[in-house]
Short mmCIF file of C-alpha atoms and ligand atoms in Angstrom, two decimals:
data_model
loop_
_atom_site.label_atom_id
_atom_site.label_comp_id
_atom_site.label_asym_id
_atom_site.label_seq_id
_atom_site.Cartn_x
_atom_site.Cartn_y
_atom_site.Cartn_z
CA TYR L 1 -18.46 20.11 -4.49
CA GLU L 2 -16.13 17.21 -5.07
CA VAL L 3 -15.89 13.80 -3.52
CA LYS L 4 -12.99 11.38 -3.80
CA ARG L 5 -14.12 8.30 -5.60
CA ALA L 6 -12.87 5.07 -4.06
CA GLY L 7 -10.97 2.82 -6.38
CA LYS L 8 -9.90 5.28 -9.05
CA GLY L 9 -7.83 7.95 -7.40
CA THR L 10 -9.54 10.55 -9.53
CA TRP L 11 -11.93 13.31 -8.60
CA ARG L 12 -15.55 12.89 -9.43
CA HIS L 13 -17.71 15.91 -9.76
CA TYR L 14 -21.09 15.59 -8.18
CA ASP L 15 -22.35 18.94 -9.44
CA ASP L 16 -24.76 17.33 -11.89
CA ALA L 17 -25.92 14.76 -9.40
CA LEU L 18 -25.93 17.13 -6.43
CA PRO L 19 -29.10 16.32 -4.57
CA SER L 20 -31.69 19.05 -4.14
CA PRO L 21 -32.21 20.30 -0.57
CA GLN L 22 -35.25 18.01 -0.30
CA ASP L 23 -33.20 15.05 -1.52
CA GLN L 24 -30.46 15.91 0.91
CA SER L 25 -32.77 16.10 3.85
CA ALA L 26 -34.38 12.81 2.76
CA LEU L 27 -30.91 11.28 2.53
CA LEU L 28 -30.08 12.62 5.96
CA THR L 29 -33.24 11.10 7.43
CA ASP L 30 -32.33 7.78 5.82
CA LEU L 31 -28.77 8.03 7.12
CA GLY L 32 -30.07 8.65 10.63
CA LEU L 33 -32.29 5.57 10.33
CA ALA L 34 -29.48 3.49 8.88
CA ILE L 35 -27.24 4.39 11.82
CA GLU L 36 -30.03 3.75 14.31
CA HIS L 37 -30.89 0.37 12.75
CA ASP L 38 -27.22 -0.59 12.51
CA ASP L 39 -27.43 -0.82 8.71
CA ILE L 40 -24.00 0.74 8.29
CA THR L 41 -21.66 -2.12 7.54
CA VAL L 42 -17.90 -2.23 7.80
CA HIS L 43 -15.38 -3.39 5.24
CA TYR L 44 -11.76 -4.17 6.05
CA GLN L 45 -8.68 -3.35 4.02
CA PRO L 46 -5.28 -4.84 4.86
CA LEU L 47 -2.21 -2.86 5.88
CA VAL L 48 0.74 -5.06 5.01
CA SER L 49 4.39 -5.22 6.00
CA LEU L 50 7.03 -4.57 3.34
CA PRO L 51 8.68 -6.53 1.90
CA GLY L 52 6.95 -9.53 3.54
CA ARG L 53 3.33 -8.55 2.82
CA ASP L 54 2.00 -9.94 6.07
CA TRP L 55 -1.25 -8.39 7.23
CA VAL L 56 -0.18 -6.21 10.14
CA ALA L 57 -3.57 -4.52 10.52
CA VAL L 58 -6.92 -3.99 8.83
CA GLU L 59 -8.56 -0.59 8.37
CA ALA L 60 -12.29 -0.43 9.08
CA LEU L 61 -14.13 1.47 6.34
CA ALA L 62 -17.81 2.32 6.73
CA ARG L 63 -20.22 1.22 3.99
CA TRP L 64 -23.82 2.26 3.38
CA THR L 65 -26.07 0.81 0.72
CA HIS L 66 -29.14 3.00 0.30
CA SER L 67 -32.29 1.13 -0.74
CA GLU L 68 -32.84 3.36 -3.80
CA ARG L 69 -29.53 5.08 -4.47
CA GLY L 70 -27.31 2.05 -3.99
CA ALA L 71 -23.86 2.38 -2.44
CA VAL L 72 -23.25 5.89 -1.12
CA PRO L 73 -19.53 6.83 -1.06
CA PRO L 74 -18.22 7.10 2.53
CA ALA L 75 -16.69 10.49 1.80
CA GLU L 76 -20.25 11.66 1.07
CA PHE L 77 -22.13 10.17 4.02
CA VAL L 78 -19.34 10.79 6.53
CA HIS L 79 -19.42 14.46 5.56
CA LEU L 80 -23.21 14.46 5.82
CA ALA L 81 -23.10 12.77 9.23
CA GLU L 82 -20.49 15.24 10.40
CA ARG L 83 -22.62 18.25 9.44
CA ALA L 84 -25.79 16.75 10.90
CA GLY L 85 -24.30 15.84 14.27
CA LEU L 86 -24.56 12.11 13.57
CA ILE L 87 -20.85 11.37 13.25
CA SER L 88 -20.34 10.28 16.85
CA ASP L 89 -23.18 7.75 16.50
CA LEU L 90 -21.76 6.53 13.21
CA GLY L 91 -18.23 6.35 14.62
CA ARG L 92 -19.39 4.46 17.70
CA ARG L 93 -21.07 1.83 15.50
CA VAL L 94 -18.00 1.38 13.32
CA LEU L 95 -15.74 1.12 16.36
CA SER L 96 -17.86 -1.42 18.21
CA ARG L 97 -18.46 -3.49 15.07
CA GLY L 98 -14.76 -3.39 14.23
CA LEU L 99 -13.70 -4.39 17.74
CA ALA L 100 -16.27 -7.18 17.91
CA ASP L 101 -14.97 -8.56 14.59
CA LEU L 102 -11.37 -8.17 15.74
CA ALA L 103 -12.13 -10.03 18.97
CA ARG L 104 -13.54 -12.90 16.92
CA TRP L 105 -10.52 -13.00 14.61
CA ARG L 106 -8.13 -12.88 17.55
CA THR L 107 -9.82 -15.94 19.00
CA ALA L 108 -9.09 -17.65 15.67
CA GLY L 109 -5.40 -16.73 15.95
CA VAL L 110 -5.21 -13.44 14.06
CA THR L 111 -2.50 -11.11 15.37
CA ALA L 112 -3.23 -8.16 13.04
CA GLY L 113 -4.45 -4.92 14.63
CA LEU L 114 -7.48 -2.76 13.81
CA GLN L 115 -7.37 0.79 12.45
CA VAL L 116 -10.45 3.01 12.77
CA ASN L 117 -10.96 6.49 11.31
CA VAL L 118 -11.94 9.26 13.70
CA SER L 119 -13.35 12.53 12.38
CA GLY L 120 -12.55 15.96 13.75
CA THR L 121 -15.89 16.37 15.50
CA GLN L 122 -15.54 12.94 17.10
CA LEU L 123 -12.04 13.71 18.31
CA LEU L 124 -13.22 16.86 20.06
CA ALA L 125 -16.29 15.25 21.64
CA PRO L 126 -15.77 15.33 25.43
CA ASN L 127 -16.55 11.64 26.00
CA LEU L 128 -14.52 10.04 23.19
CA VAL L 129 -11.86 8.59 25.50
CA GLU L 130 -14.45 6.99 27.80
CA GLU L 131 -16.30 5.60 24.78
CA VAL L 132 -13.16 4.08 23.31
CA ALA L 133 -12.18 2.60 26.69
CA LEU L 134 -15.65 1.12 27.11
CA ALA L 135 -15.72 -0.31 23.58
CA LEU L 136 -12.33 -1.98 24.13
CA GLU L 137 -13.43 -3.40 27.44
CA ARG L 138 -16.70 -4.74 26.02
CA ALA L 139 -14.89 -6.44 23.15
CA GLY L 140 -12.10 -7.72 25.38
CA VAL L 141 -9.45 -6.27 23.07
CA PRO L 142 -6.24 -4.70 24.46
CA PRO L 143 -5.80 -0.99 23.62
CA SER L 144 -2.49 -1.72 21.87
CA ALA L 145 -4.40 -3.63 19.14
CA LEU L 146 -6.32 -0.48 18.16
CA THR L 147 -5.02 2.41 16.06
CA LEU L 148 -7.12 5.53 15.59
CA GLU L 149 -6.55 7.42 12.34
CA ILE L 150 -6.98 11.18 12.36
CA THR L 151 -6.55 13.15 9.15
CA GLU L 152 -3.79 15.68 8.99
CA THR L 153 -6.31 18.34 8.01
CA THR L 154 -8.21 17.78 11.27
CA LEU L 155 -5.02 18.01 13.30
CA ILE L 156 -3.70 21.21 11.84
CA GLN L 157 -7.06 22.93 12.05
CA ASN L 158 -7.19 22.42 15.82
CA VAL L 159 -3.67 21.65 17.03
CA ASP L 160 -4.26 22.88 20.58
CA ARG L 161 -7.67 21.37 21.12
CA THR L 162 -6.76 18.06 19.55
CA ARG L 163 -3.53 17.67 21.51
CA GLU L 164 -5.43 17.12 24.74
CA ALA L 165 -7.65 14.48 23.16
CA LEU L 166 -4.63 12.75 21.64
CA ASP L 167 -2.79 12.76 24.97
CA SER L 168 -5.72 11.09 26.72
CA LEU L 169 -6.09 8.49 23.97
CA ARG L 170 -2.36 7.80 24.10
CA ALA L 171 -2.58 7.40 27.88
CA LEU L 172 -5.28 4.80 27.32
CA GLY L 173 -2.76 2.82 25.28
CA VAL L 174 -4.21 3.04 21.77
CA ARG L 175 -1.95 3.85 18.82
CA LEU L 176 -2.47 7.10 16.90
CA SER L 177 -1.96 7.61 13.20
CA ILE L 178 -2.00 10.69 10.99
CA ASP L 179 -4.10 9.86 7.91
CA ASP L 180 -3.69 11.43 4.45
CA PHE L 181 -0.35 12.92 5.52
CA GLY L 182 0.81 15.54 3.05
CA ALA L 183 -2.67 16.39 1.77
CA GLY L 184 -3.00 19.23 4.26
CA TYR L 185 0.62 20.26 4.45
CA ALA L 186 1.12 23.22 6.75
CA GLY L 187 4.66 22.95 8.06
CA LEU L 188 6.17 20.12 10.02
CA GLY L 189 6.73 21.68 13.43
CA TYR L 190 3.52 20.24 14.84
CA LEU L 191 4.66 16.70 14.06
CA ARG L 192 7.40 16.71 16.68
CA ASP L 193 4.99 17.77 19.40
CA LEU L 194 1.99 15.56 18.74
CA PRO L 195 1.79 12.20 20.50
CA VAL L 196 1.42 10.07 17.38
CA ASP L 197 2.84 6.70 16.36
CA GLU L 198 2.32 6.55 12.62
CA LEU L 199 2.15 8.57 9.42
CA LYS L 200 0.10 7.44 6.43
CA ILE L 201 1.41 9.11 3.27
CA ASP L 202 -1.51 10.36 1.21
CA ARG L 203 -2.11 8.33 -1.91
CA SER L 204 -1.69 11.36 -4.17
CA TYR L 205 2.04 11.18 -3.34
CA ILE L 206 2.21 7.46 -4.01
CA ALA L 207 0.46 8.04 -7.36
CA SER L 208 3.31 10.36 -8.35
CA LEU L 209 5.97 7.71 -7.65
CA GLY L 210 7.92 7.07 -10.80
CA HIS L 211 6.06 9.78 -12.72
CA SER L 212 8.11 12.71 -11.59
CA HIS L 213 11.48 13.10 -9.96
CA GLU L 214 9.94 15.59 -7.57
CA GLY L 215 7.13 13.24 -6.54
CA THR L 216 9.58 10.44 -5.84
CA SER L 217 11.82 12.76 -3.81
CA LEU L 218 8.86 13.92 -1.74
CA VAL L 219 7.93 10.36 -0.80
CA ARG L 220 11.55 9.61 0.10
CA THR L 221 11.63 12.75 2.26
CA VAL L 222 8.48 11.74 4.16
CA VAL L 223 9.82 8.21 4.73
CA ASP L 224 13.10 9.66 6.06
CA LEU L 225 11.20 12.17 8.19
CA ALA L 226 9.17 9.38 9.77
CA HIS L 227 12.36 7.48 10.57
CA VAL L 228 13.98 10.56 12.12
CA LEU L 229 10.91 11.11 14.30
CA GLY L 230 10.67 7.42 15.18
CA LEU L 231 7.26 7.04 13.55
CA GLU L 232 5.84 4.08 11.68
CA ILE L 233 5.24 4.92 8.04
CA VAL L 234 2.42 3.57 5.85
CA ALA L 235 2.18 4.23 2.11
CA GLU L 236 -1.49 4.59 1.09
CA GLY L 237 -2.94 3.77 -2.32
CA VAL L 238 -0.25 1.41 -3.59
CA GLU L 239 -1.64 -0.03 -6.83
CA HIS L 240 1.37 -1.22 -8.85
CA GLU L 241 4.36 -3.49 -8.26
CA PRO L 242 6.96 -0.86 -9.26
CA GLN L 243 5.54 1.46 -6.58
CA ALA L 244 5.99 -1.30 -3.99
CA ARG L 245 9.57 -1.92 -5.15
CA THR L 246 10.45 1.76 -4.95
CA LEU L 247 8.91 2.02 -1.48
CA ILE L 248 10.93 -0.98 -0.28
CA GLU L 249 14.13 0.62 -1.62
CA MET L 250 13.26 3.77 0.31
CA GLY L 251 12.93 1.81 3.54
CA CYS L 252 9.13 2.06 3.79
CA THR L 253 7.98 -0.87 5.91
CA ARG L 254 4.18 -0.72 5.66
CA ALA L 255 1.72 -0.22 2.83
CA GLN L 256 -1.95 -0.30 1.91
CA GLY L 257 -3.59 -0.32 -1.49
CA PHE L 258 -5.39 -2.33 -4.15
CA LEU L 259 -2.11 -4.13 -4.98
CA PHE L 260 -2.34 -5.93 -1.63
CA GLY L 261 -6.13 -6.05 -1.41
CA GLY L 262 -9.06 -3.67 -1.43
CA PRO L 263 -11.66 -3.32 1.32
CA THR L 264 -13.86 -6.42 1.69
CA ALA L 265 -16.36 -7.77 4.20
CA GLU L 266 -13.85 -10.48 5.17
CA GLY L 267 -11.26 -10.16 7.87
CA PRO L 268 -7.73 -11.53 7.81
CA PRO L 269 -7.42 -15.32 7.66
CA PRO L 270 -5.64 -16.52 10.82
CA GLU L 271 -2.51 -17.73 9.03
CA ARG L 272 -1.85 -14.22 7.73
CA GLY L 273 -1.09 -12.78 11.11
CA GLY L 274 2.38 -14.23 11.67
CA GLU L 275 5.83 -13.23 10.43
CA GLU L 276 6.98 -16.69 9.34
CA HIS L 277 5.66 -16.71 5.78
CA SER L 278 7.56 -17.24 2.59
CA ALA L 279 7.44 -14.97 -0.44
CA ALA L 280 5.49 -17.72 -2.19
CA ASP L 281 2.79 -17.45 0.46
CA ALA L 282 2.66 -13.71 -0.03
CA GLY L 283 2.20 -14.17 -3.78
CA ALA L 284 -0.65 -16.61 -3.26
CA GLN L 285 -2.29 -14.23 -0.81
CA GLU L 286 -2.07 -11.43 -3.30
CA GLU L 287 -3.81 -13.44 -6.02
CA GLU L 288 -6.43 -14.49 -3.55
CA ALA L 289 -6.95 -10.87 -2.49
CA ARG L 290 -7.39 -9.81 -6.10
CA ALA L 291 -9.78 -12.62 -7.00
P1 C2E R 1 -9.14 6.91 4.24
O1 C2E R 1 -9.24 6.73 5.70
O2 C2E R 1 -7.91 7.58 3.72
O3 C2E R 1 -9.29 5.45 3.62
C1 C2E R 1 -8.65 5.02 2.46
C2 C2E R 1 -9.53 5.17 1.25
O4 C2E R 1 -8.77 4.90 0.09
C3 C2E R 1 -10.70 4.19 1.21
O5 C2E R 1 -11.77 4.82 0.53
C4 C2E R 1 -10.12 3.05 0.37
O6 C2E R 1 -11.12 2.27 -0.26
C5 C2E R 1 -9.34 3.83 -0.63
N1 C2E R 1 -8.23 3.05 -1.19
C6 C2E R 1 -7.54 2.06 -0.60
N2 C2E R 1 -6.55 1.59 -1.40
C7 C2E R 1 -6.62 2.31 -2.54
C8 C2E R 1 -5.87 2.28 -3.77
O7 C2E R 1 -4.93 1.50 -3.97
N3 C2E R 1 -6.23 3.19 -4.71
C9 C2E R 1 -7.24 4.07 -4.52
N4 C2E R 1 -7.52 4.91 -5.52
N5 C2E R 1 -7.99 4.11 -3.38
C10 C2E R 1 -7.67 3.24 -2.41
P2 C2E R 1 -13.27 4.80 1.08
O8 C2E R 1 -13.60 3.50 1.71
O9 C2E R 1 -14.11 5.31 -0.04
O10 C2E R 1 -13.24 5.87 2.24
C11 C2E R 1 -12.99 7.21 1.95
C12 C2E R 1 -12.77 8.00 3.21
O11 C2E R 1 -13.96 8.05 4.01
C13 C2E R 1 -11.71 7.40 4.14
O12 C2E R 1 -10.41 7.72 3.67
C14 C2E R 1 -12.08 8.07 5.44
O13 C2E R 1 -11.53 9.36 5.50
C15 C2E R 1 -13.59 8.17 5.35
N6 C2E R 1 -14.20 7.09 6.15
C16 C2E R 1 -14.51 5.82 5.82
N7 C2E R 1 -15.05 5.16 6.87
C17 C2E R 1 -15.07 6.04 7.89
C18 C2E R 1 -15.50 5.97 9.27
O14 C2E R 1 -15.95 4.93 9.79
N8 C2E R 1 -15.37 7.11 10.03
C19 C2E R 1 -14.83 8.25 9.51
N9 C2E R 1 -14.72 9.35 10.31
N10 C2E R 1 -14.41 8.35 8.24
C20 C2E R 1 -14.53 7.26 7.44
MG1 MG R 2 -7.99 6.06 7.10
MG1 MG R 3 -6.05 7.90 4.18
MG1 MG R 4 -7.36 9.14 1.86
#
């Protein structure tokens, strides 16, 4: 039983700390209450343009601080929610919170979009499209400002069943993104057929940039593939300047990672939305984001 630890890119083994069945059911009860009481908060991480480093979107990432256990990693409680049938409730909260925040930022002049993660169970729920439409309408946000991220693993496990859901979401006007692309590699044929707008290259590939010739070639291949298919490409998990430089050379035009800013409770400042910023501005923003 392994869970990806945010912020390190390593694998953390929870075997020692694996909660007993009683602990797990207590945690599940608490998670249910946290969702019900709207105690799940949302942090936002920038997706930036390359080379300009303007904030083109923010990704909403769910956060839960348990009263006794402290911060529970999202990979852990999302998985728990998924198994316990709570994921649609959790997802609905994150979506409506994210859209409400986005609506506020837009009023202040922000042009960046919002990206929200959607789990497999959520994607296959019969009323997802209606819920998304309703949430957009309530927030007064146009569908084109919202991107839904679906992991590649989810897509390839249910290509036929997910296609219908994706078609309806596309018809609504929201953008669709394949998250963690490359982590669940199972052939590329499905990519041509799915109605998606964006590929996010899994951060394990970005981590290999510069370390191996093969790793670098793989990233280049995915960037080229995205261009051939007319898809937007986002490099995930960019942590170092040389990685950013290499990505720019490859023609990668969007990136996300601690280099540009980690997830925080803050949204994008209004002046970050536009295209008319100098490199000096971008540098200042970066320092600010790291502070
Ligand atoms: P994800 O959607 O791939 O989100 C990116 C994850 O990578 C986030 O972890 C983020 O903090 C982390 N990250 C960003 N930049 C870097 C970097 O430069 N280096 C490294 N090492 N990590 C970086 P986080 O917040 O722990 O979330 C983990 C996963 O939990 C997410 O992966 C997503 O699959 C899931 N998740 C989070 N919130 C939600 C949600 O509201 N709904 C659903 N269904 N899943 C969610
Ligand atoms: Mg994501
Ligand atoms: Mg991802
Ligand atoms: Mg990931």
